[in-house]
Short mmCIF file of C-alpha atoms and ligand atoms in Angstrom, two decimals:
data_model
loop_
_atom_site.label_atom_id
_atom_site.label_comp_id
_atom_site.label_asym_id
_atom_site.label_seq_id
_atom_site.Cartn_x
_atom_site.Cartn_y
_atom_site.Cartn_z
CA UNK A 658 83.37 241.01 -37.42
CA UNK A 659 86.77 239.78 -38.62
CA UNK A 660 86.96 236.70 -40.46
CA UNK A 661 88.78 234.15 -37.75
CA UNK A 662 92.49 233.34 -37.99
CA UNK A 663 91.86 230.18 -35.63
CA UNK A 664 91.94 226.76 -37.97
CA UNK A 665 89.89 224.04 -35.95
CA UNK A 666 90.54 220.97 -37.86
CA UNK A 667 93.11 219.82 -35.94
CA UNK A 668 91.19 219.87 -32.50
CA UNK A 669 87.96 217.81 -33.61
CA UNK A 670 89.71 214.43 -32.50
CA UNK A 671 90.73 215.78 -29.15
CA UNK A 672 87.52 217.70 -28.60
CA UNK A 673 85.58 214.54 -29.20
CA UNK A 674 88.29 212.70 -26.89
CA UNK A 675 87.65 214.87 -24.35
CA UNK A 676 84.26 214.88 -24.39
CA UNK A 677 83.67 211.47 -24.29
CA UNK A 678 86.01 211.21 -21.55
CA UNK A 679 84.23 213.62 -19.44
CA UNK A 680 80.93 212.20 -20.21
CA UNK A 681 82.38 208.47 -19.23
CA UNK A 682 83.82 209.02 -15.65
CA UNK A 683 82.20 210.57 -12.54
CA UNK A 684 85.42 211.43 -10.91
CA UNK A 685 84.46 215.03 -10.59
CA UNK A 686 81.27 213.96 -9.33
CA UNK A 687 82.80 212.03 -6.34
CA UNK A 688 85.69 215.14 -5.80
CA UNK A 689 82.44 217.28 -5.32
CA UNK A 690 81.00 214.77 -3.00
CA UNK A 691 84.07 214.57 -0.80
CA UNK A 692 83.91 218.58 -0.60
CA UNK A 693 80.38 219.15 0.01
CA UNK A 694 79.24 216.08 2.70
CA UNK A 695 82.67 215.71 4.13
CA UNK A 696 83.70 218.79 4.41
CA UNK A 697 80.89 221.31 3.72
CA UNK A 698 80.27 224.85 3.49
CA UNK A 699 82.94 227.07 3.44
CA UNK A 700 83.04 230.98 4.56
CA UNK A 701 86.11 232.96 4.36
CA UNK A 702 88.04 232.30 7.89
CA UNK A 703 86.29 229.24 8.74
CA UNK A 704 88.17 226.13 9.81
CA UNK A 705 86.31 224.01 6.82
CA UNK A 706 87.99 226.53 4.31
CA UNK A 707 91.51 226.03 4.99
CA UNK A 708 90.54 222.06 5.56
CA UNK A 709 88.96 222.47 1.45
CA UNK A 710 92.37 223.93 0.72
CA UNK A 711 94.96 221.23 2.34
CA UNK A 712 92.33 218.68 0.43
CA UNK A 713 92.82 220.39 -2.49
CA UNK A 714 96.78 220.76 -2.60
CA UNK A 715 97.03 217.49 -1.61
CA UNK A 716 94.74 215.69 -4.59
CA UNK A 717 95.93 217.95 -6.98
CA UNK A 718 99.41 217.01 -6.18
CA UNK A 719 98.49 213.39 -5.91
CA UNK A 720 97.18 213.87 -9.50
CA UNK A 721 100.39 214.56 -10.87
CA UNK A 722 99.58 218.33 -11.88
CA UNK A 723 102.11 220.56 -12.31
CA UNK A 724 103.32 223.43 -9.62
CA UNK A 725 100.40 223.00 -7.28
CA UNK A 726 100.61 226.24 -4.96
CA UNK A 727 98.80 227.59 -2.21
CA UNK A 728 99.15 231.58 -2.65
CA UNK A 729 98.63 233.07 0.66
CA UNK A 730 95.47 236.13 0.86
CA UNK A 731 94.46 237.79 4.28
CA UNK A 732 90.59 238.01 4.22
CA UNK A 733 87.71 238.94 6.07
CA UNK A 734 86.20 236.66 9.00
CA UNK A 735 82.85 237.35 9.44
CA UNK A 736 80.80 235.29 12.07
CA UNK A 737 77.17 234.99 12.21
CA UNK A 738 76.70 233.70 15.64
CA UNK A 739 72.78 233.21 16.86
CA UNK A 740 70.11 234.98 15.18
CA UNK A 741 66.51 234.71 15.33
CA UNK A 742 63.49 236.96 14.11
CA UNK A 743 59.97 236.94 15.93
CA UNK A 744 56.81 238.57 14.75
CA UNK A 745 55.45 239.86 18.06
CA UNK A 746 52.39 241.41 17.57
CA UNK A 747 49.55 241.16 16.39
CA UNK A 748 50.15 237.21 16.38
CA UNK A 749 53.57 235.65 18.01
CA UNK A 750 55.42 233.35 15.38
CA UNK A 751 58.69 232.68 14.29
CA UNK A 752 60.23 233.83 11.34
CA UNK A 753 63.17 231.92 9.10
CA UNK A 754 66.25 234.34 8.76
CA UNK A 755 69.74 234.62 7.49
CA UNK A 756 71.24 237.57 8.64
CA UNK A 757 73.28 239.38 5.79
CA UNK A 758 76.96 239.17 5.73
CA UNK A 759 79.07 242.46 6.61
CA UNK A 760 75.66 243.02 9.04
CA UNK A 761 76.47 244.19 12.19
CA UNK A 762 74.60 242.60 15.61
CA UNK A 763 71.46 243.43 17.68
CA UNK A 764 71.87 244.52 21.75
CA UNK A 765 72.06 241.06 23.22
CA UNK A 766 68.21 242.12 24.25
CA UNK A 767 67.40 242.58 20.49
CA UNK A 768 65.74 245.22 18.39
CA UNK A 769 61.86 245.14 19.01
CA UNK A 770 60.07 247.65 16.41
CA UNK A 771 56.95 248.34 14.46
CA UNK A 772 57.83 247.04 10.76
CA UNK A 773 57.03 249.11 7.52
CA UNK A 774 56.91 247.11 4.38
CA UNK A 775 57.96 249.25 1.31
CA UNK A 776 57.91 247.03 -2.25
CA UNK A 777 61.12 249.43 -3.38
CA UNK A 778 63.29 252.24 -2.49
CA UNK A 779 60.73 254.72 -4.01
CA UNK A 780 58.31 253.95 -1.19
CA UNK A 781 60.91 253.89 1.24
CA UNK A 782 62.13 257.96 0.02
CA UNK A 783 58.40 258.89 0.01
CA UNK A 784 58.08 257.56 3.83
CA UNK A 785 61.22 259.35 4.62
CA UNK A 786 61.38 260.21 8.01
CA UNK A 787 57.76 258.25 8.90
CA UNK A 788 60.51 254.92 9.38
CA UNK A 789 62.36 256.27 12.01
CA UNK A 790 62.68 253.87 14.61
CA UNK A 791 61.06 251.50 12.87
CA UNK A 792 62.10 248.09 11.00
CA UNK A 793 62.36 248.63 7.35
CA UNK A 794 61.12 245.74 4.94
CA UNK A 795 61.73 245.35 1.76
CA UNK A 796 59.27 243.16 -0.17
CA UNK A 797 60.80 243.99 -3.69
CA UNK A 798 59.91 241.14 -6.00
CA UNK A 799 62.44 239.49 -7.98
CA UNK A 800 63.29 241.15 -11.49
CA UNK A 801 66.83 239.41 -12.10
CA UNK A 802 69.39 239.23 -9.69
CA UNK A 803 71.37 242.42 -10.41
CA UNK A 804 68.55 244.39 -10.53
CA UNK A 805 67.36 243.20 -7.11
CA UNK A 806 70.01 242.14 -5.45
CA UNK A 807 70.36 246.26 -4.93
CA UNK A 808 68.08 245.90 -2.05
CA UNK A 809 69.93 243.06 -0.17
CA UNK A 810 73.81 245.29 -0.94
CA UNK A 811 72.12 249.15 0.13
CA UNK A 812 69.04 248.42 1.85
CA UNK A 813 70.16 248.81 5.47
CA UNK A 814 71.62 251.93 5.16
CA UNK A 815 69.43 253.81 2.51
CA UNK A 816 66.70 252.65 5.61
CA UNK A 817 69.66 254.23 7.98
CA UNK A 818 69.26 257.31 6.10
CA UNK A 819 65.96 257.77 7.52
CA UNK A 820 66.58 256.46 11.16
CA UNK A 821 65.50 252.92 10.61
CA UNK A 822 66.86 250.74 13.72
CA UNK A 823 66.77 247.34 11.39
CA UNK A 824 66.11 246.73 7.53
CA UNK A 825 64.97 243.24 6.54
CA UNK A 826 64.66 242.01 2.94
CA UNK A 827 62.92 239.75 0.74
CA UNK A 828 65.36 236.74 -0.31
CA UNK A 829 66.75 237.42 -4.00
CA UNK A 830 64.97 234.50 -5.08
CA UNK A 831 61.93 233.94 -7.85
CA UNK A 832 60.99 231.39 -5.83
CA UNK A 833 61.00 230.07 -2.32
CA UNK A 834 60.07 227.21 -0.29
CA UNK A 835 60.41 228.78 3.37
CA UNK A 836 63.96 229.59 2.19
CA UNK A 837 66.12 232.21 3.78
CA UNK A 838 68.72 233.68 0.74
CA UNK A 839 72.41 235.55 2.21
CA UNK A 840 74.61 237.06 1.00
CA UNK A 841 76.83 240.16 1.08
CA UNK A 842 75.69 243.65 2.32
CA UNK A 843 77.16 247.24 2.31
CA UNK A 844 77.11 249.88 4.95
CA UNK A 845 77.31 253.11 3.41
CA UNK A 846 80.05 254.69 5.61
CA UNK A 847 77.93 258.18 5.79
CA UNK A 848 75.40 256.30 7.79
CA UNK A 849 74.43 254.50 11.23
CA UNK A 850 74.93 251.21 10.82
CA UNK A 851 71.77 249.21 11.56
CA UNK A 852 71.60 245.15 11.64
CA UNK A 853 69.89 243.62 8.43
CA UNK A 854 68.79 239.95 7.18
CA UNK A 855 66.97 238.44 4.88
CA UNK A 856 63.74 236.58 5.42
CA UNK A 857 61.97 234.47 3.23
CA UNK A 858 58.84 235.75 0.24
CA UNK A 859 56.36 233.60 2.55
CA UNK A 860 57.77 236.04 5.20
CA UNK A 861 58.06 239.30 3.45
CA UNK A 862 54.43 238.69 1.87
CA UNK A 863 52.80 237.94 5.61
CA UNK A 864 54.17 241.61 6.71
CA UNK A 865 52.86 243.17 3.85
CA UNK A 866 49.67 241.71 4.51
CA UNK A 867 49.48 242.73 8.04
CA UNK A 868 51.01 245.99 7.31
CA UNK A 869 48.70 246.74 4.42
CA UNK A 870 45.49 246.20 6.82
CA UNK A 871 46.88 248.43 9.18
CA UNK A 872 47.56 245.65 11.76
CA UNK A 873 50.99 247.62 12.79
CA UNK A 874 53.00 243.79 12.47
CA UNK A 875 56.27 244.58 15.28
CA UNK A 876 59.18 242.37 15.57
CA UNK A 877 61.92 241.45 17.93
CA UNK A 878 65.28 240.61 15.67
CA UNK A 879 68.03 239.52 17.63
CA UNK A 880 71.97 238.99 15.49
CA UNK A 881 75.30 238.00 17.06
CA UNK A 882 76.99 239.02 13.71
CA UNK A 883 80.65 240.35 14.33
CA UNK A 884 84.08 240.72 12.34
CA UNK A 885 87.01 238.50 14.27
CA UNK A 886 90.43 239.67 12.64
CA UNK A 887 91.05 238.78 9.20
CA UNK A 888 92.54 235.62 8.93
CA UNK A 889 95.08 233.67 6.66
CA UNK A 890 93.20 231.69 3.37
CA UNK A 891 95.25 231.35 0.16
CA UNK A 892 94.22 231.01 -3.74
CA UNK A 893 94.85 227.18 -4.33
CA UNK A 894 96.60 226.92 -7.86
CA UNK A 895 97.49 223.99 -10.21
CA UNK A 896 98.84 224.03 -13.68
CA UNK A 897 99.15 221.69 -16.45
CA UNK A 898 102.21 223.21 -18.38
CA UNK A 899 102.61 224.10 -21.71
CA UNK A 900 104.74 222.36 -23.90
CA UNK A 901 106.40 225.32 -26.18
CA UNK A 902 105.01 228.37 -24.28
CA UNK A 903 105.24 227.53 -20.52
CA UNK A 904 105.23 231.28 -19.69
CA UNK A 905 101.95 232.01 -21.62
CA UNK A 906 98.65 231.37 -19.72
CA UNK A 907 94.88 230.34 -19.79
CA UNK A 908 93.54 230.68 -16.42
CA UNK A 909 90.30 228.46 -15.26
CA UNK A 910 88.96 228.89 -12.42
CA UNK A 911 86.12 229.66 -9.65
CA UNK A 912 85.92 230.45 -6.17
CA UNK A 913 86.16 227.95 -3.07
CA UNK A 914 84.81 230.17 -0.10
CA UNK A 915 80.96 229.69 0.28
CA UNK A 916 78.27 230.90 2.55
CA UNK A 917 77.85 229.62 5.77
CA UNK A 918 75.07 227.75 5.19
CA UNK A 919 74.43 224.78 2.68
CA UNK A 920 77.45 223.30 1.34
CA UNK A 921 78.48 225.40 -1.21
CA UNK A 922 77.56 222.97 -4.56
CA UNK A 923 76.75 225.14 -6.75
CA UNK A 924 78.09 228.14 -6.17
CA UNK A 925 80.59 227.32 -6.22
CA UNK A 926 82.47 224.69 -5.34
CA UNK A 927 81.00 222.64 -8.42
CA UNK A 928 82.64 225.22 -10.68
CA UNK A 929 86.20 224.90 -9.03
CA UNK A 930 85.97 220.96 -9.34
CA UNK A 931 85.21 221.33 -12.97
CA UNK A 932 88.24 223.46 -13.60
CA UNK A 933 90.53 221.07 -11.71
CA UNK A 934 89.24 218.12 -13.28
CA UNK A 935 89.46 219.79 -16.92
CA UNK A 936 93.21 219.72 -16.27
CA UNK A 937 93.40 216.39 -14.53
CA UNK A 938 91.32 214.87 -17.65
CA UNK A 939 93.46 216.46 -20.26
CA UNK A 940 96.91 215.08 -18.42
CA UNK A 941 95.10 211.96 -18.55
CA UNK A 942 94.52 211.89 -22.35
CA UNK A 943 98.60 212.80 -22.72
CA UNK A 944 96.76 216.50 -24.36
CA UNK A 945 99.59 218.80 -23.29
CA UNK A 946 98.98 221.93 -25.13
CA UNK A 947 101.53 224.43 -25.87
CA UNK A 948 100.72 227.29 -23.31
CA UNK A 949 99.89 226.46 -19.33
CA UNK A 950 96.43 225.99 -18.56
CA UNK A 951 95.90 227.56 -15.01
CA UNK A 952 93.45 226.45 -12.58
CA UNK A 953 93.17 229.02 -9.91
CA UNK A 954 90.43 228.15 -6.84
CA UNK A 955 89.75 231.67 -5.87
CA UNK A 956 89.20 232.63 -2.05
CA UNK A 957 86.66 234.86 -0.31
CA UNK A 958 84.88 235.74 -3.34
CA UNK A 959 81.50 235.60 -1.25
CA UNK A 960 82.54 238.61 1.17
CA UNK A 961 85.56 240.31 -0.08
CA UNK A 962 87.20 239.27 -3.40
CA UNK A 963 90.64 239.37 -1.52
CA UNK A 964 91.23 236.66 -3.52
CA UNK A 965 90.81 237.95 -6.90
CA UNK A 966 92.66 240.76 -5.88
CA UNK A 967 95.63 238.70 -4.59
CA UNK A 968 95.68 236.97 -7.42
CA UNK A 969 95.80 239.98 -9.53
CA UNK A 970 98.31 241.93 -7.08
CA UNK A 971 101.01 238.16 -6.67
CA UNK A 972 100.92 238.13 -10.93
CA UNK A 973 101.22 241.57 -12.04
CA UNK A 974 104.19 240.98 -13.52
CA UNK A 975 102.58 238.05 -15.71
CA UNK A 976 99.24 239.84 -16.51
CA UNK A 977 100.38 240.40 -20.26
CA UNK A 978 101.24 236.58 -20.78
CA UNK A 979 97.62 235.81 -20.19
CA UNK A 980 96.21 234.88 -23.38
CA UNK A 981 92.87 234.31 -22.14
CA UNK A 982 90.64 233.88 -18.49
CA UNK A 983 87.46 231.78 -18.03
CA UNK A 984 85.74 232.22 -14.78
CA UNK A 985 82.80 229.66 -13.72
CA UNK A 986 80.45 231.02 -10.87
CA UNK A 987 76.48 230.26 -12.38
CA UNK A 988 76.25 227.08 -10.98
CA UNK A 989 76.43 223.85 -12.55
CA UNK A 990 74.21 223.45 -14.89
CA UNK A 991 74.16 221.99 -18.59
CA UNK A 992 76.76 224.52 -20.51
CA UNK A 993 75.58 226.67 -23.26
CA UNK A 994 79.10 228.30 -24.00
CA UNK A 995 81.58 231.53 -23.16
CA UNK A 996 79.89 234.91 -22.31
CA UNK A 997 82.78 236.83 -23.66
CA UNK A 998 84.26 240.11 -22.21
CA UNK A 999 82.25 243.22 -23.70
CA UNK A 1000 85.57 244.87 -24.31
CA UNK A 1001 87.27 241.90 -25.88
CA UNK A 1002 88.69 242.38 -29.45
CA UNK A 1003 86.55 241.36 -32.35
CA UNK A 1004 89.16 238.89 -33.78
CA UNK A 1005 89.24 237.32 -29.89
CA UNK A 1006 85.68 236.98 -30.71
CA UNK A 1007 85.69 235.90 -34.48
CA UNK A 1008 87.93 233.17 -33.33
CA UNK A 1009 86.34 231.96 -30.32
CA UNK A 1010 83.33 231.89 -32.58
CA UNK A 1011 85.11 229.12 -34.62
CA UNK A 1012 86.32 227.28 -31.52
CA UNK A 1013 83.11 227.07 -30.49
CA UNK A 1014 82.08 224.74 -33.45
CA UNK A 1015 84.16 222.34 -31.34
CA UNK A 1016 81.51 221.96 -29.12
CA UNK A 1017 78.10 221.99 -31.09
CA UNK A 1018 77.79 218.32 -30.08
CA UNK A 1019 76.58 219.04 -27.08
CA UNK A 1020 75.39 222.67 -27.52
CA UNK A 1021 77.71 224.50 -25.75
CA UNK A 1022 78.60 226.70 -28.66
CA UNK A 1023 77.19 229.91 -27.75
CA UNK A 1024 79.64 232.69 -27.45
CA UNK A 1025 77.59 235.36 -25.96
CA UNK A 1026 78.23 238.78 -24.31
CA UNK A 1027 79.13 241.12 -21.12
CA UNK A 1028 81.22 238.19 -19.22
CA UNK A 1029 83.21 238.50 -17.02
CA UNK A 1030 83.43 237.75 -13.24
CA UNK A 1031 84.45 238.76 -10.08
CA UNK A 1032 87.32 236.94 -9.19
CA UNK A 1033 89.10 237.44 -13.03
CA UNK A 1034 87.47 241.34 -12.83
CA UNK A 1035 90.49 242.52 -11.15
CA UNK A 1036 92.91 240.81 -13.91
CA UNK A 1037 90.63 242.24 -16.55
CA UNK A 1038 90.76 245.45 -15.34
CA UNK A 1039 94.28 245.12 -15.76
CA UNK A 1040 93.91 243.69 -19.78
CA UNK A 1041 93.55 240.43 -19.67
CA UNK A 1042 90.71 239.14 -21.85
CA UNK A 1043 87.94 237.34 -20.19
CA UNK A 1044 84.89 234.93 -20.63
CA UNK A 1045 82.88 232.98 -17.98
CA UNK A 1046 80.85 230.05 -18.29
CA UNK A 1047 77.61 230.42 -19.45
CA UNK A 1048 74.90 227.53 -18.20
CA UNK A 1049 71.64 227.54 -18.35
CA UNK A 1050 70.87 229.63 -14.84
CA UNK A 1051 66.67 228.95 -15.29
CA UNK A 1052 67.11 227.42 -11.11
CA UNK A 1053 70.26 228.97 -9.61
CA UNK A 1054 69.00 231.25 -8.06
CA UNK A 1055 66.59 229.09 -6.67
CA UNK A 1056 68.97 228.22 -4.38
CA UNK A 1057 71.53 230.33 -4.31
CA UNK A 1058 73.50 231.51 -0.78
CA UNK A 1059 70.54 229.13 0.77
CA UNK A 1060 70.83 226.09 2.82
CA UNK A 1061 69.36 224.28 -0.28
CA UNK A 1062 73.03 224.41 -1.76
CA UNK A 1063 73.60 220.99 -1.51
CA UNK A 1064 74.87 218.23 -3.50
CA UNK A 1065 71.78 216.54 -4.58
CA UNK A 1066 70.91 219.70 -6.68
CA UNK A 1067 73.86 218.91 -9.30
CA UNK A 1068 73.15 216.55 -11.79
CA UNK A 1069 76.16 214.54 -12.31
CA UNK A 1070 75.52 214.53 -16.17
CA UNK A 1071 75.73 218.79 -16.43
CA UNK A 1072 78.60 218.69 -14.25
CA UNK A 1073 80.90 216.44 -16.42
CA UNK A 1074 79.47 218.85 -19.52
CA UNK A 1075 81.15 221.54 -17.24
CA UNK A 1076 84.32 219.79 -17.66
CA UNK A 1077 83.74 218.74 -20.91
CA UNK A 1078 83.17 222.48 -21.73
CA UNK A 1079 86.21 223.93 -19.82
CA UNK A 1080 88.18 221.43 -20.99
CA UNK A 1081 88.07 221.51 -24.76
CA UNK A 1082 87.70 225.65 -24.69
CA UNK A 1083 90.90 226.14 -22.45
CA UNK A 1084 93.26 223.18 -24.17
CA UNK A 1085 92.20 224.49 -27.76
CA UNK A 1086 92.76 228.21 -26.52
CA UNK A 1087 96.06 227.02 -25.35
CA UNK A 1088 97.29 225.09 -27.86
CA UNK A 1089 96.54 226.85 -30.78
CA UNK A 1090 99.80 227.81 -32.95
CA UNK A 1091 98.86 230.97 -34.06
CA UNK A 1092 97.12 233.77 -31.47
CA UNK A 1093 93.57 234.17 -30.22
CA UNK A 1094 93.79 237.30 -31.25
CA UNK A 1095 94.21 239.01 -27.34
CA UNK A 1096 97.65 240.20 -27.42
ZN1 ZN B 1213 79.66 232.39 -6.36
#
């Protein structure tokens, strides 16, 4: 690795400013209160989105930031509508659901099948045509989340495939108490598509049971899931601007849509207040680096990432003036550091390396590897250099696209190291006199 061109000296009095400011005032906290119990959860198209975004523009503005913006993105409106799942036979009890977004509805009557429980897609292939017109359920246990998460995104129609008239599937969760886990599905376009949801491990365990005893479990799913026309959202976006180099740019940032269900805390509507209040903290302190710091709240990340690629698509123009991107969407939990681009160049690297030192204090020094995320992807794609926040993720998915997304999950004390993090990472990385090495 390079040796780093980066000399830190000069930012150990603001970093320690900074940090003691975030650790000393909970106005984050109470911003993230205000979004999750008074407005809530927030799924692309919904009224409570566009009600998170006129609350946004209008604190952010209130806060004195600089050219607060509401970029306008079409995205997708997916409605859930009723749902409910019923074991019939051989015992009648209801089953917790979340139907799967992108899943299409039930007749009005409801699909009634025979389920067959397959623990991966290798058991499905080897039934082949032995699922037709039955419910396909996958009880694949939970490896990490992109390796599972495969069943949940292609699991309806690799069941499809075979004539399956449903596919259910074990939450993406290590754990679960009774809880239901969404999140976005596929339809392969080659295929029939069939409705699909996920059910809970206590769930997807009780069918495998039954199934493996030969009991012949059957169920009655019933979904009201539909696509309204896409409907008018916008990125939100507020700057503190350099003081030398307006026109060069770090962009912070995370995504404001949510799931329907929950309230959207963690993921990740704790990550977007961070961002804004690493900006709002900084003004604050009078720290006005010499390039812009860019918060960007990202919509429809959840089902659609029209608003990454809005962002990318409004900006072209300015993609080679951004010196660096830091996306937050793991939740908020305490920071460990920057999971840096794989692609990224070694000095960017070396010298983020050296910034890190900034932050030993409290341990969020780590620069570690294949970040990314998928509201900057599109911008990366495109060149610009990338990170996202790394936090310790040992319970996110614990809760994760679940009803359990609430408020009292954040610890008030992680989510001012958030902003603590953010903060002395994107003012050093914009205020730095020579270059991080990017461009
Ligand atoms: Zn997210």
């Amino acid at each position: 690795m390079p040796s780093p061109t980066v000399k830190i000296d000069a930012y150990r009095t603001p970093a320690g400013r900074i940090i003691g400011a975030a650790l000393t005032n909970n106005r984050a906290y109470q911003r993230l209160a205000y979004l999750t119990d008074r407005i809530g959860n927030r799924l692309s198209g919904s009224t409570n989105l566009e009600r998170a975004i006129a609350w946004a523009l209008a604190e952010m503005k209130s806060d004195g930031l600089d050219n607060v913006r509401a970029e306008k993105v079409m995205v997708p409106h997916w409605v859930r509508g009723e749902e409910s799942l019923e074991l019939v036979s051989p015992v009648a009890r209801k089953l917790t659901l979340l139907g799967l977004g992108n899943s299409v509805a039930t007749p009005a009557e409801g699909v009634s099948a025979e389920a067959v429980v397959v623990r991966d897609f290798a058991e499905l292939d080897a039934l082949s045509e032995r699922v037709r017109g039955k419910i396909v359920v996958y009880n694949a246990p939970f490896v990490n989340y992109g390796a599972t998460v495969q069943y949940r995104l292609n699991g309806a129609s690799r069941a499809a495939r075979y004539g399956a008239v449903a596919a259910l599937v074990r939450s993406i969760t290590p754990v679960s108490l009774q809880t239901a886990h969404t999140g976005a599905m596929n339809y392969d376009p080659q295929q029939p598509k069939i409705p699909t949801a996920a059910i809970t491990i206590e769930a997807a365990e009780l069918l495998q049971r039954l199934y493996d005893r030969g009991e012949h479990p059957t169920m009655r799913l019933k979904m009201e899931a539909k696509f309204l026309p896409d409907a008018e959202s916008a990125n939100v976006i507020a700057e503190l601007k350099g003081s030398e180099r307006p026109d060069e740019i770090v962009l912070i940032g995370g995504h404001f849509d949510s799931w329907d269900v929950g309230q959207g805390a963690h993921d990740d509507g704790g990550s977007c207040i961070a961002a804004w209040e690493a900006i709002r903290l900084l003004k604050e302190l009078g720290l006005r680096p010499r390039r812009t710091i860019r918060v960007v709240l990202f919509t429809n990340e959840e089902n659609g990432t029209r608003g990454g690629t809005g962002y990318r698509d409004a900006h072209r123009a300015e993609l080679a003036k951004h010196i660096f991107a830091i996306e937050s969407d793991s939740g908020i939990y305490r920071p460990e550091g920057l999971a840096l681009a794989a692609n990224a160049p070694l000095l960017v690297r070396s010298n983020l390396v050296e910034i890190a030192k900034l932050l030993s204090g409290i341990d969020a020094d780590r620069i570690g590897d294949n970040g990314g995320g998928a509201d900057i992807g599109p911008s990366m794609r495109e060149g610009v250099v990338g990170a996202n926040l790394d936090v310790d993720e040992t319970h996110y998915f614990d809760i994760h696209h679940t009803q359990a997304d609430t408020l009292d999950k954040i610890d008030p004390r992680d989510l001012s190291l958030c902003v603590a993090t953010l903060a002395v990472y994107a003012y050093t990385i914009a205020d730095l006199p020579e270059s991080l090495g990017a461009n």
